[in-house]
Amino acid sequence: MARLTIDGQEIEVPDGTRLFDACTQVRGEPLPHFCYHPDLSIAGVCRLCQVEIEGLPKLTIACNTTVKDGMVVRTRSPRVQEAAQRILEMHLINHPVDCPICDQAGECALQDQYMNYGLYSAEVEKADKVHKSKAKVIGPHVILDQERCVLCSRCVRFCAEITGTGELGIFQRGDRAEIDVAPGGELANNYSLNTVDICPVGALTSRDFRFQKRVWLLRSTPSICPGCATGCNVRLDHEAGRVYRLKPRRNDEVNGPWMCDLGRYIYKCVHDEKRLASPLVRQEGELRPATWREAAAHLGGLLAPGRLSLALACAHQTLEELVLFRRLAGLLAGSDRVAGTVAGVDLRQGDALLLDADRAPNRRALEWLGLPEARPDELAARLGAGGPALVYGQDPAAADAALAEALGASGGLVYLGTHLNATARLAAVVLPLSTWAEKDGLFVNRQGRIQPFQRAVARPQDAREDWRVLADLLAAARAGEQPSGLAALRRQVAAELGLPGEIDLNDLPAAGLVPDLAAGTPAGGES
Ligand code: SF4
Ligand code: SF4
Ligand code: FES
């Protein structure tokens, strides 16, 4: 351990600790910085994090210094403040200062540092500034403004060290130096939007989010990306019922500080024009909007105990919903006519960093619940036995033409979902439900980690929360008393899965939790 004094306060930290991190601990906030990033190598190029170390004649950058026993460090002395101001002035010599039209305004390190250490009048006229490319498209998702860049090299190091793709570099020298992709190249790796997150200024911005919303108007809700089995921890940024972007939330056990580009666009499904806003019932061959009462009247003849030829769930629903669906399906179809999902439907190409080939967020939950997947031909054969079918959440008709035909020929298809997709178009009754952004729930990721997510925005018009619809269908099938709320349902889920007593699904740590299951699968999975 090393014992040192920072700003008059004694602190003991493990040997090898970076002085930058020790200073953060004492100050309660980091030193001013552009180039330092805890998940990238040290570049030491912006010089903003300089501190005064007793016994050394010059100021020293803290990000590239290791603590030593007996060090006495000052981070707020007049010398340090003056140096920070001079360095900022240098960074701003050629900066366009176009904050009013910059997407980064409100979450820009340059703005923050200027307010903390700058506040001087610029001595360089706009006409004398060095001009570079603005609004340069450098990849499918990212746009570059070279004039705003402070050459911190974070984006270059990200592409070299995290994705290993090396698309970005610093070209030219002196005040002509600029970030760019190599001629003819583009920034097109699966994680390119992370460069936007780590760019401390508005030099790299998202083509999707550009000019959509001022960031100080957004509210953030913690969530889990439903894009694949990894279950990256994210936050949904939204305003007035509309989601504008997803940003990664650090969880060192799952995704670190990153997420993939594919996951960033998942929110589009929430506001898709095909969203179901009210129940639909088939009358004279046409699907027509109906009230929930009218839909319930149509369901009466279809969802009678033991009648279903097939009940099909999917790996995109929450753990709580799947527990209820398993109960409902067991009652209406009998366990030999219940399937968890269509085999292969969610399989795509993954990568070695985060993106899993399995694009479903909750397959482990299906496994825990003993809901097996089935091939399209097996499902079509079950439908051939006659009787109505109940499909929950996925779009099996889009996955396989023969299965679509069998669903269309079933004795009445009931579809529970969020979008007017190919399966919904074949249904006799369609019940509109909530996307993951519109409800609370639990996903079990590929590690077996149970991760909670929260409702961020309201559902459309007459759509309902899934678990309530499932509980109502169970009540209509006279399945006894149903849970009165999500908290009660979660207590039932924990008991039904045989989770260890100390796991409270209503009080999971924000970072998620891997249950310590001796057998690897909760008791419910064996039923
Ligand atoms: S584009 Fe952003 S992240 Fe890249 S060097 Fe410039 S300021 Fe740093
Ligand atoms: S890796 Fe998977 S969970 Fe993570 S952001 Fe991408 S799609 Fe979402
Ligand atoms: S943060 Fe230390 S030199 Fe840039």
PDB file of C-alpha atoms in Angstrom, residues 159 172 197 204-205 246 503:
ATOM      1  CA  CYS A 159     -10.481   1.103 -32.754  1.00  0.00           C
ATOM      2  CA  GLN A 172      -0.927  15.721 -40.821  1.00  0.00           C
ATOM      3  CA  ASP A 197     -19.746   8.037 -26.485  1.00  0.00           C
ATOM      4  CA  LEU A 204     -17.900  12.444 -33.444  1.00  0.00           C
ATOM      5  CA  THR A 205     -21.680  12.380 -33.404  1.00  0.00           C
ATOM      6  CA  LEU A 246     -29.711   3.919 -26.067  1.00  0.00           C
ATOM      7  CA  ILE A 503     -32.649 -14.051  -3.917  1.00  0.00           C
TER       8      ILE A 503
END
